[in-house]
mmCIF file of C-alpha atoms and ligand atoms in Angstrom:
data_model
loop_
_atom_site.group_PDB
_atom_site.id
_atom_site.type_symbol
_atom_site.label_atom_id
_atom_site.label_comp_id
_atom_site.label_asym_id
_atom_site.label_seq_id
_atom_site.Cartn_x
_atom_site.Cartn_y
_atom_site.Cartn_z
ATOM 1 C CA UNK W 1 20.324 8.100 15.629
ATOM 2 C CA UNK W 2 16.599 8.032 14.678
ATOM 3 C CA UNK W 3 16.938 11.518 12.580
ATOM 4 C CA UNK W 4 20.121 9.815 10.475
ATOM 5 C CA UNK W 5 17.678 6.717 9.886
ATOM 6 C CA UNK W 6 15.279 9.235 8.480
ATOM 7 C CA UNK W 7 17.454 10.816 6.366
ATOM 8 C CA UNK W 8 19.103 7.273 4.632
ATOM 9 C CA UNK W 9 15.460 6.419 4.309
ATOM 10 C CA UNK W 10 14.841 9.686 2.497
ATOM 11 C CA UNK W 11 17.625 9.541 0.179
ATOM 12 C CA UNK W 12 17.057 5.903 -0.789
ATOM 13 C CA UNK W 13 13.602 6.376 -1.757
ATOM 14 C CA UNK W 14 14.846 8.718 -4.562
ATOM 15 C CA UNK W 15 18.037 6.849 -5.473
ATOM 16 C CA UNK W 16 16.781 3.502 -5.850
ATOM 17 C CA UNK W 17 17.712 1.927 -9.047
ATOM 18 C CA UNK W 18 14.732 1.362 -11.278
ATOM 19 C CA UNK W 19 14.398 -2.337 -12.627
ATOM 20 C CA UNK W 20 12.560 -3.550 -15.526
ATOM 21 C CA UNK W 21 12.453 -7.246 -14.795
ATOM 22 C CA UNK W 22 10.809 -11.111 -15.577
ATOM 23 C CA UNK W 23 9.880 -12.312 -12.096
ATOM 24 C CA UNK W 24 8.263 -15.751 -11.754
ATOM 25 C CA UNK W 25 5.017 -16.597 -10.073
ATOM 26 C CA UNK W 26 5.847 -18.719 -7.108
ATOM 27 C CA UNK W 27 2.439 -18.499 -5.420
ATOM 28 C CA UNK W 28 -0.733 -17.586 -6.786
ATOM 29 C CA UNK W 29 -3.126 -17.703 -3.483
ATOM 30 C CA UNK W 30 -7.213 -16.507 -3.675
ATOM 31 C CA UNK W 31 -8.081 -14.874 -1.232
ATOM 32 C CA UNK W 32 -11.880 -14.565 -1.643
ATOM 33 C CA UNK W 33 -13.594 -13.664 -5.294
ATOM 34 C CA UNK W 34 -12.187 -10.262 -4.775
ATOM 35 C CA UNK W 35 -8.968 -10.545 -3.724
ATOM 36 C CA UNK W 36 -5.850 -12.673 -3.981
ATOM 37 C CA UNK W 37 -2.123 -12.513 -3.812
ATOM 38 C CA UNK W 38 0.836 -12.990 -6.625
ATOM 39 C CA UNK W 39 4.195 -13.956 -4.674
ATOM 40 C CA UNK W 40 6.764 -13.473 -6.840
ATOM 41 C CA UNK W 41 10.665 -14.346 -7.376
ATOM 42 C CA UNK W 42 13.497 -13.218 -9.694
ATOM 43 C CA UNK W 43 16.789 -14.758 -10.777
ATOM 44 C CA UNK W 44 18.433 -11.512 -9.241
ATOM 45 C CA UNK W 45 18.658 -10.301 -5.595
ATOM 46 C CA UNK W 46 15.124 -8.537 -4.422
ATOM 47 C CA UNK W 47 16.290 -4.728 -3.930
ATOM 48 C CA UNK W 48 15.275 -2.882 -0.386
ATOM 49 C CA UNK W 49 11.747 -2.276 -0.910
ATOM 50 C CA UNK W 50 10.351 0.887 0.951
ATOM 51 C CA UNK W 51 6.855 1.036 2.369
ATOM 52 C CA UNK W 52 4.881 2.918 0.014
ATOM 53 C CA UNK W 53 6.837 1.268 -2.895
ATOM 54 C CA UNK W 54 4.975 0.307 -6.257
ATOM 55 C CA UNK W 55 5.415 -1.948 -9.432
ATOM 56 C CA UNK W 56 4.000 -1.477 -12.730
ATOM 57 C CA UNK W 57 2.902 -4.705 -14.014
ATOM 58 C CA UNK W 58 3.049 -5.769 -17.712
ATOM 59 C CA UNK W 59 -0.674 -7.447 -18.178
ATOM 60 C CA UNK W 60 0.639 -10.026 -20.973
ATOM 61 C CA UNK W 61 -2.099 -12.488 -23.260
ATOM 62 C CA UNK W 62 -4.789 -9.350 -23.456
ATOM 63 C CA UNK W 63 -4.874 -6.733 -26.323
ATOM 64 C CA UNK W 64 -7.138 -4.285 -24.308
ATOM 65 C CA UNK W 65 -4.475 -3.795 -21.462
ATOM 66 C CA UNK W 66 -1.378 -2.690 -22.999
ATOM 67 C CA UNK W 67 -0.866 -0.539 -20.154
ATOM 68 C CA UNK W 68 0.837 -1.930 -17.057
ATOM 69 C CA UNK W 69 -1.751 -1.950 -13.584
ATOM 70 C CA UNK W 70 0.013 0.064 -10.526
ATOM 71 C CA UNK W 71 0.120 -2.503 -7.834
ATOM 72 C CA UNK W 72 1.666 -1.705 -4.304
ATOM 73 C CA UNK W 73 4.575 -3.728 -2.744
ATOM 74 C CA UNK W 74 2.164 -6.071 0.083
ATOM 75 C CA UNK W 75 4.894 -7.767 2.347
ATOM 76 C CA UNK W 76 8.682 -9.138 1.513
ATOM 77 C CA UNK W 77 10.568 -11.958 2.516
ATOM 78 C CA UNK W 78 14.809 -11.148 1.955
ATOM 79 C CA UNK W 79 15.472 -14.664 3.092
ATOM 80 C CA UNK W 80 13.064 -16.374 0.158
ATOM 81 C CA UNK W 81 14.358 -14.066 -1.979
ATOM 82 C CA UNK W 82 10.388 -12.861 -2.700
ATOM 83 C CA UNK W 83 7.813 -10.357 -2.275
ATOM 84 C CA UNK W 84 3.913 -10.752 -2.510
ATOM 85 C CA UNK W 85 1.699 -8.362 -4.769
ATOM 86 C CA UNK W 86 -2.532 -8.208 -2.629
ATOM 87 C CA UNK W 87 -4.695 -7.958 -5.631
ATOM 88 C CA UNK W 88 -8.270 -6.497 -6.282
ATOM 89 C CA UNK W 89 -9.989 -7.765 -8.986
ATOM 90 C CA UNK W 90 -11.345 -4.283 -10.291
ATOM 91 C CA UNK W 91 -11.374 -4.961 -14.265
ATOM 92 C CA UNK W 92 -9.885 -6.890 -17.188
ATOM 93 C CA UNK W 93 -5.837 -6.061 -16.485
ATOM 94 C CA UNK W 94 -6.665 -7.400 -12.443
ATOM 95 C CA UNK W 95 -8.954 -10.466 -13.432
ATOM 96 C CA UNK W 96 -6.148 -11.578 -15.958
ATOM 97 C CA UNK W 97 -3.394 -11.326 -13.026
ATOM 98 C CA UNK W 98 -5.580 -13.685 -11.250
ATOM 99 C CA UNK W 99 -5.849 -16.147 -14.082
ATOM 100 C CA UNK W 100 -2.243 -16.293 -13.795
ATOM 101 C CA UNK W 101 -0.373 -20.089 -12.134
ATOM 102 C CA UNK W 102 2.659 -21.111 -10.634
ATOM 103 C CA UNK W 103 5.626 -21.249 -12.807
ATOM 104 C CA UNK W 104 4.202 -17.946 -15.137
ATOM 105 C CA UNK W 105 6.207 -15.056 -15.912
ATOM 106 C CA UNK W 106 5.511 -11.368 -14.783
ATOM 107 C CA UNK W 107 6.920 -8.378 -16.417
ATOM 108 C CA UNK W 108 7.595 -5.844 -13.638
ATOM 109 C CA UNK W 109 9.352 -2.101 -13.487
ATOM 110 C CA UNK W 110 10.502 -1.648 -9.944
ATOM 111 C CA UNK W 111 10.190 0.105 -7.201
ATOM 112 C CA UNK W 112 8.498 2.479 -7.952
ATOM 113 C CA UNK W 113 6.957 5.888 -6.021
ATOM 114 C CA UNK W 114 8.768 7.783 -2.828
ATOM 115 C CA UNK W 115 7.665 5.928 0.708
ATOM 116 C CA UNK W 116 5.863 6.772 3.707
ATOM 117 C CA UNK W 117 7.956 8.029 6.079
ATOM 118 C CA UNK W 118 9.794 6.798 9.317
ATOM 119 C CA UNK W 119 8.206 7.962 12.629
ATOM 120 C CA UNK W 120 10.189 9.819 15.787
ATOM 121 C CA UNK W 121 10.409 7.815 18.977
ATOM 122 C CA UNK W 122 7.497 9.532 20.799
ATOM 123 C CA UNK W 123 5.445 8.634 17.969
ATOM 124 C CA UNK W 124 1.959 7.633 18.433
ATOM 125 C CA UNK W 125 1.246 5.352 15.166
ATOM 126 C CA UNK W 126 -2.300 4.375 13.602
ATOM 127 C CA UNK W 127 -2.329 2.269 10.115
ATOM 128 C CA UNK W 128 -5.811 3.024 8.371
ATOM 129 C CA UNK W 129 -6.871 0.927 5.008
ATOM 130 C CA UNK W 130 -9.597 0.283 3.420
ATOM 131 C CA UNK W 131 -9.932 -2.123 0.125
ATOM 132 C CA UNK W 132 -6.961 -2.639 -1.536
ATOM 133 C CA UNK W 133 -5.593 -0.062 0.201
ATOM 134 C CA UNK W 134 -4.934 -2.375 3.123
ATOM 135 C CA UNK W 135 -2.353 -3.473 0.480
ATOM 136 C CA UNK W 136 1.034 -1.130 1.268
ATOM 137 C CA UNK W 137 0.166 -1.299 5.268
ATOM 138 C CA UNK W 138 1.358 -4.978 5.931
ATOM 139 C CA UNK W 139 4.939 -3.825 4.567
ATOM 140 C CA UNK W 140 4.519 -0.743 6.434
ATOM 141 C CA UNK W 141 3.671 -2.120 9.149
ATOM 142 C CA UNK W 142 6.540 -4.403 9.123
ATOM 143 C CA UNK W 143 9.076 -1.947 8.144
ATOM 144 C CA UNK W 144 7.953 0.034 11.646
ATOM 145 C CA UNK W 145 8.124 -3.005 14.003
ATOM 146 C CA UNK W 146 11.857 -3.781 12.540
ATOM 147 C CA UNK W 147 12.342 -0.202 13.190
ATOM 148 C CA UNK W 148 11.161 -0.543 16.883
ATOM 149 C CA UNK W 149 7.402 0.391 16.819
ATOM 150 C CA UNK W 150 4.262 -1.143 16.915
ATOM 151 C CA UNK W 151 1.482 1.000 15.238
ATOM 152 C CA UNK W 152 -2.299 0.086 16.071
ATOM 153 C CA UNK W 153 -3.638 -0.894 12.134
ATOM 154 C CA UNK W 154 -7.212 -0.324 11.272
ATOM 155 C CA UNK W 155 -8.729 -2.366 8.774
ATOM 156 C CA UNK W 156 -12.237 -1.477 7.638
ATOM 157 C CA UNK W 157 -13.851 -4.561 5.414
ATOM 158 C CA UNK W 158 -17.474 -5.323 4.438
ATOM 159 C CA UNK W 159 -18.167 -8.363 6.081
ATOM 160 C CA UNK W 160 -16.323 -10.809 8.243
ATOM 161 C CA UNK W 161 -16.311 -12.903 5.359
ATOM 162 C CA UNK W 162 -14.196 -10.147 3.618
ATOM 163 C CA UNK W 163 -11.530 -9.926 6.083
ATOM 164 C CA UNK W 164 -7.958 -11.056 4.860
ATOM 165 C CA UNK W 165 -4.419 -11.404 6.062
ATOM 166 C CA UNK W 166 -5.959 -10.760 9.485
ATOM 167 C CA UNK W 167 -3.301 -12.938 10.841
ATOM 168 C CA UNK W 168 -0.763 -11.566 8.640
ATOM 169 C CA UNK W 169 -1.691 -7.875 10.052
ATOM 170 C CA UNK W 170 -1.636 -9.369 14.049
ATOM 171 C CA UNK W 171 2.000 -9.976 13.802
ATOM 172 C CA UNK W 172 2.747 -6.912 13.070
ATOM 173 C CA UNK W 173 0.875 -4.545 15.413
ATOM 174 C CA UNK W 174 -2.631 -3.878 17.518
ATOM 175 C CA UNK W 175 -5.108 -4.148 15.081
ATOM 176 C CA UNK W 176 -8.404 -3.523 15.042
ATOM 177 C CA UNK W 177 -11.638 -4.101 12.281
ATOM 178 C CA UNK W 178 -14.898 -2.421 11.175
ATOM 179 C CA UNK W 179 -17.166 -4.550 9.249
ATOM 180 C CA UNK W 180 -20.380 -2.336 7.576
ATOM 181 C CA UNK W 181 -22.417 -5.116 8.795
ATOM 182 C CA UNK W 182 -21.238 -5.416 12.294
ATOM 183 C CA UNK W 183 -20.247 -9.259 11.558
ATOM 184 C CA UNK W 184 -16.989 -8.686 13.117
ATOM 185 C CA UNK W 185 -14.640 -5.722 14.975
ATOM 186 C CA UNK W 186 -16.966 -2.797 15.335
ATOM 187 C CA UNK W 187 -19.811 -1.721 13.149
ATOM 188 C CA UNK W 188 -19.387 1.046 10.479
ATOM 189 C CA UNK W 189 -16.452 2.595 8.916
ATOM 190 C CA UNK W 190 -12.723 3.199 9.871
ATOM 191 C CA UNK W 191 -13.897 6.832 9.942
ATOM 192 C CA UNK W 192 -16.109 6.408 12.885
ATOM 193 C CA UNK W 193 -14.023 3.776 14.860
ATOM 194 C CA UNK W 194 -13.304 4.144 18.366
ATOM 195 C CA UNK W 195 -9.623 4.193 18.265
ATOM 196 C CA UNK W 196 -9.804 7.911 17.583
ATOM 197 C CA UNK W 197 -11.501 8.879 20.615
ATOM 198 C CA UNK W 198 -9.877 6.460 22.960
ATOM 199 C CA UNK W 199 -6.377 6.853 21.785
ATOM 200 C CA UNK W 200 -4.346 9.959 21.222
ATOM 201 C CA UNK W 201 -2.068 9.502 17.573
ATOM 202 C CA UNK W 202 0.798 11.797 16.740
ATOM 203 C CA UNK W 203 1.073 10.260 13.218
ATOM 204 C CA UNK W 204 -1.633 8.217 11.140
ATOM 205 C CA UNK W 205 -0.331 6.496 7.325
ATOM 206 C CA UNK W 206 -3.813 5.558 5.164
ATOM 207 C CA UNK W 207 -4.538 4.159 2.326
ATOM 208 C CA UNK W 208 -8.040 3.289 0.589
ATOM 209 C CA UNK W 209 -10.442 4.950 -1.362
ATOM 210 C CA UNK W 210 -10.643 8.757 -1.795
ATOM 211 C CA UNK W 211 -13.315 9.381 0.470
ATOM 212 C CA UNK W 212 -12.126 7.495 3.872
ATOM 213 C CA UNK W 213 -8.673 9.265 3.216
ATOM 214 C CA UNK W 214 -9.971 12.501 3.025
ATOM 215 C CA UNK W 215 -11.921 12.342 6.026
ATOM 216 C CA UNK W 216 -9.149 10.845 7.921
ATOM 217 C CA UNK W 217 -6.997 13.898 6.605
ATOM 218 C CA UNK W 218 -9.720 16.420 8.066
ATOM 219 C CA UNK W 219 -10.015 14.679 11.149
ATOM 220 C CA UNK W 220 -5.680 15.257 11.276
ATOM 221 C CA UNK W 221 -5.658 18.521 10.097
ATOM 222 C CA UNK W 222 -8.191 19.394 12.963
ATOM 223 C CA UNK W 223 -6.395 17.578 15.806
ATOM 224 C CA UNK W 224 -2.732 18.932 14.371
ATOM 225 C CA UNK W 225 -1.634 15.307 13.725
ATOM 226 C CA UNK W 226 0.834 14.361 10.692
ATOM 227 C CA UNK W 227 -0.903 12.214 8.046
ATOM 228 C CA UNK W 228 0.226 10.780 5.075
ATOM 229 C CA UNK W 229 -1.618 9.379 2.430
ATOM 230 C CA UNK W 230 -0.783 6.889 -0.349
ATOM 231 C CA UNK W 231 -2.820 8.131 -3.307
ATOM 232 C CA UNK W 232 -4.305 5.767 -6.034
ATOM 233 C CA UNK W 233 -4.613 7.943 -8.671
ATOM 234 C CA UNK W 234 -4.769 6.206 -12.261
ATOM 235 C CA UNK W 235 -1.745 6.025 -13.514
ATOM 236 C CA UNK W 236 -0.177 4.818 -17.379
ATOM 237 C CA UNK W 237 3.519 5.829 -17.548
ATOM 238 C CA UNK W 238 4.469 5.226 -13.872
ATOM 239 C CA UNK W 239 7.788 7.081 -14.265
ATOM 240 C CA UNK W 240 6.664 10.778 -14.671
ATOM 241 C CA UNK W 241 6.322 10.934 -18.274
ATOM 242 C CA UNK W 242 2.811 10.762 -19.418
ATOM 243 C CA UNK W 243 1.633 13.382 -16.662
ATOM 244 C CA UNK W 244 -1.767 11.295 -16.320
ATOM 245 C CA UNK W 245 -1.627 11.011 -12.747
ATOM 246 C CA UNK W 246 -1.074 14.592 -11.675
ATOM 247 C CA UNK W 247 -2.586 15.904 -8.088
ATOM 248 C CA UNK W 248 -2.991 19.339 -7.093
ATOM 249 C CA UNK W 249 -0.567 20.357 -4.056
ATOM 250 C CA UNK W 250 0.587 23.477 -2.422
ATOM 251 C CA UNK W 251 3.880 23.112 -4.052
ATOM 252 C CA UNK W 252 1.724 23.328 -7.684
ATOM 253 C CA UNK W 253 1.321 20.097 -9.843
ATOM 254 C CA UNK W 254 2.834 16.864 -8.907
ATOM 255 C CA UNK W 255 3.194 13.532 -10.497
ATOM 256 C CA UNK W 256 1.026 10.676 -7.921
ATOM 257 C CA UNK W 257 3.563 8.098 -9.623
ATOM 258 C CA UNK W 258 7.081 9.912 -8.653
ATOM 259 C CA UNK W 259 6.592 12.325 -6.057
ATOM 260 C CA UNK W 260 4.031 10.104 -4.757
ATOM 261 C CA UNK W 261 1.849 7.805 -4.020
ATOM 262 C CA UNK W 262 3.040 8.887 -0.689
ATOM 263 C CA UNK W 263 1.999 12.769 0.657
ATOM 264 C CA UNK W 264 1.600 14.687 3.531
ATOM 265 C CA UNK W 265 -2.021 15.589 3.743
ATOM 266 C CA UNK W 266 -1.109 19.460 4.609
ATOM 267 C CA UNK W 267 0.322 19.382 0.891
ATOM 268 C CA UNK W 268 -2.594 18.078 -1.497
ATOM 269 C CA UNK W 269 -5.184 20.977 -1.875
ATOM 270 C CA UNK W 270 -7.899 18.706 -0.834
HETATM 271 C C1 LIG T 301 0.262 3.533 -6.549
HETATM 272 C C2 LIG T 301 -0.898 2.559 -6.698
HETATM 273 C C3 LIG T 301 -0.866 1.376 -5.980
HETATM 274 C C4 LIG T 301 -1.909 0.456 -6.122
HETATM 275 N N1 LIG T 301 -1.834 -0.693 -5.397
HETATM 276 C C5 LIG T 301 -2.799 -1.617 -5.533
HETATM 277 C C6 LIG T 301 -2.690 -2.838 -4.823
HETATM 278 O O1 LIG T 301 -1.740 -3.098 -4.087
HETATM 279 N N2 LIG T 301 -3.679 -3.755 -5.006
HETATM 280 C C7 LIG T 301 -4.748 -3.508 -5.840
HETATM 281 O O2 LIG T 301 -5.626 -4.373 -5.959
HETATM 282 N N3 LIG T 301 -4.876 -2.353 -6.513
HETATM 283 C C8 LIG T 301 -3.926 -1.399 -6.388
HETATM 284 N N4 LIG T 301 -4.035 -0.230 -7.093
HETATM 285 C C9 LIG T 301 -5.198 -0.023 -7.966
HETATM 286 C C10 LIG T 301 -4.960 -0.817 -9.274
HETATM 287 O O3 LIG T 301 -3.864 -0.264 -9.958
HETATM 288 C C11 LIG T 301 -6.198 -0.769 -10.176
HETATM 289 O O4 LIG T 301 -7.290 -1.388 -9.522
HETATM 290 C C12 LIG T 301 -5.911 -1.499 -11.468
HETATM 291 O O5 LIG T 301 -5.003 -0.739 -12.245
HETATM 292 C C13 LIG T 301 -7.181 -1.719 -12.267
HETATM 293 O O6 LIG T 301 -6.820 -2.344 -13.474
HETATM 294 P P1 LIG T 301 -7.856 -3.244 -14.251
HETATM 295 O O7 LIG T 301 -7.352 -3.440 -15.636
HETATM 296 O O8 LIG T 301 -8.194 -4.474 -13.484
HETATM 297 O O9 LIG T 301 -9.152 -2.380 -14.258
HETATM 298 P P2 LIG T 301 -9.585 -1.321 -15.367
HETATM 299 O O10 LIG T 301 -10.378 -2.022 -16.399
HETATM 300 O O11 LIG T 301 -8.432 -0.472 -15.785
HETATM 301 O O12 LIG T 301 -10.548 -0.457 -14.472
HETATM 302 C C14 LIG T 301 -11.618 -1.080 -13.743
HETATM 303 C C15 LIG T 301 -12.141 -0.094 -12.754
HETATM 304 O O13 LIG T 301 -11.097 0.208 -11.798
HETATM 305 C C16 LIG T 301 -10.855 1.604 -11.810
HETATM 306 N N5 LIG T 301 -9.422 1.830 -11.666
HETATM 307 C C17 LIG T 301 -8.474 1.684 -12.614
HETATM 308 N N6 LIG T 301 -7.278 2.035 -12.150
HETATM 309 C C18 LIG T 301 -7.480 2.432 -10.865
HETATM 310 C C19 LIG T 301 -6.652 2.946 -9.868
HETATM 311 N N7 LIG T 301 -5.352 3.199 -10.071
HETATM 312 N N8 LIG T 301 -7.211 3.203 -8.670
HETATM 313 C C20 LIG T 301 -8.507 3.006 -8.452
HETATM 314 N N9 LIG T 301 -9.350 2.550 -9.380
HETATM 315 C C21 LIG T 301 -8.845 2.270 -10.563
HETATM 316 C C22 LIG T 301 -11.335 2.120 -13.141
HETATM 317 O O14 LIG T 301 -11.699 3.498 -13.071
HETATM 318 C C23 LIG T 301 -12.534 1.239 -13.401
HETATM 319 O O15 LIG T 301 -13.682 1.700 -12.738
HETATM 320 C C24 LIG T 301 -3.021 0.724 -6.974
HETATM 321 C C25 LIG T 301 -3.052 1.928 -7.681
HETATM 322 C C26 LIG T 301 -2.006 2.842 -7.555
HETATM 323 C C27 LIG T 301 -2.022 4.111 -8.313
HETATM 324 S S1 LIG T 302 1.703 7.794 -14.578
HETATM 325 FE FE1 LIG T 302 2.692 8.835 -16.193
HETATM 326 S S2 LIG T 302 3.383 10.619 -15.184
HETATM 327 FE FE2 LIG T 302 2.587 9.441 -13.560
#
């Protein structure tokens, strides 16, 4: 039963209509002065998002960002009929999202990007993000307790007074935080939490910056566990056109933006 799952969950992720759509801000919620989150909701039915899953956003009332901002797909309700974008403010295209108020218009294309994929019974499941990479893991993690599972999810923030959607994250699994000050959860990095020498994971999804998920990946590769990754590269086109977000993989050049974000580790030459 679990192996047919997989394979409708494959197939979806690549036949998934692509939409190019005006969604409406419903909720426009700051977080902290980093971070806050867009809820949007459209005039059509929300498709079946897949964790991993990506919209290019249309940055409207600024000439510098003509290109749309990758943002990942941060939680969905089907019964609201919306889904919530977790936003980092990193430069102008981010800061204007912010700036944005209830009742505004966003410009999406969506879904975008394959997904992460659905774990075996046995499985063993740790969530790692950092950043905005905590972003796809609250969908993910989600997506895997509707599915039967309930992954540990480590969440690696500055501070305690950086730490959001903890609550959001505790209904959906065992979660555990590093702080780099030791304000809260253990102190460090995810890299060095104790979760990977107390607990024995047969599968570990990550997101965050480059160099947490490349340790992460060596510290799979040498243990033999399966890790996948949800890249950030930058990205312009988002539909495999423009070629700007290729990353080097066993299988040659691949687009981050349609073969991604989502890879196994043993596949990027990293
Ligand atoms: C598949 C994917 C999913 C993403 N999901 C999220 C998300 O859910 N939430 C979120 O806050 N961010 C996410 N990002 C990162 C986000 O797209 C960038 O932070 C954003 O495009 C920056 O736009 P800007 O105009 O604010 O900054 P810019 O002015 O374009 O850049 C400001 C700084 O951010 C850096 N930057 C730009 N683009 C990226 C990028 N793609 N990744 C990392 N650094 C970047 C630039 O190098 C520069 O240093 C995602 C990126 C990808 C590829
Ligand atoms: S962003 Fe253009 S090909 Fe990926």
């Amino acid at each position: 039963m679990k192996s047919v799952i997989k394979i409708i969950f494959v197939i979806n992720a690549f036949s998934m209509a692509k939409r190019i759509e005006d969604l409406k801000v419903i909720v426009n919620k700051r977080l902290n002065n980093d971070f806050f989150i867009l809820e949007l909701t459209g005039n059509t039915t929300i498709p079946d998002f897949l964790p991993g899953q990506f919209a290019q956003v249309r940055v409207d009332g600024s000439s510098e960002t003509f290109l749309r901002r990758p943002i990942s797909i941060h939680d969905v309700d089907y019964e609201k009929n919306s889904f919530k974008l977790l936003i980092q403010i990193a430069g102008k295209g981010t800061k204007r999202l912010s700036e944005l108020v209830t009742g505004d218009i966003l410009n999406l294309v969506y879904p975008l990007g394959n997904s992460f994929s659905l774990p075996s019974g046995k499985d063993k499941i740790l969530l790692v993000g950092g950043g905005c990479g905590i972003a796809p893991l609250l969908f993910l993690g989600k997506y895997l307790k509707s599915n039967g599972f309930v992954p540990d999810i480590l969440l690696g923030f500055r501070n305690r007074g950086r730490i959001i959607e903890f609550e959001e994250y505790l209904e959906t699994g065992n979660v555990f935080v590093t702080t780099e000050d030791g304000s809260l959860g253990e102190k460090g990095y995810v890299t060095t939490h104790s979760v990977f020498s107390s607990n024995h994971y047969s599968r570990i999804y990550c997101c965050g910056p480059d160099t947490m998920m490349k340790s992460i990946a060596s510290y799979c590769k040498n243990k033999d566990i399966l890790c996948e990754v949800s890249l950030e590269n930058l990205m312009a086109c988002g539909i495999g056109a423009c070629l700007c977000c290729i990353v080097d993989t066993v299988k040659g050049n691949l687009c981050t933006c349609i073969d991604g974000p989502v890879f196994n580790v043993n596949d990027l030459k990293w």
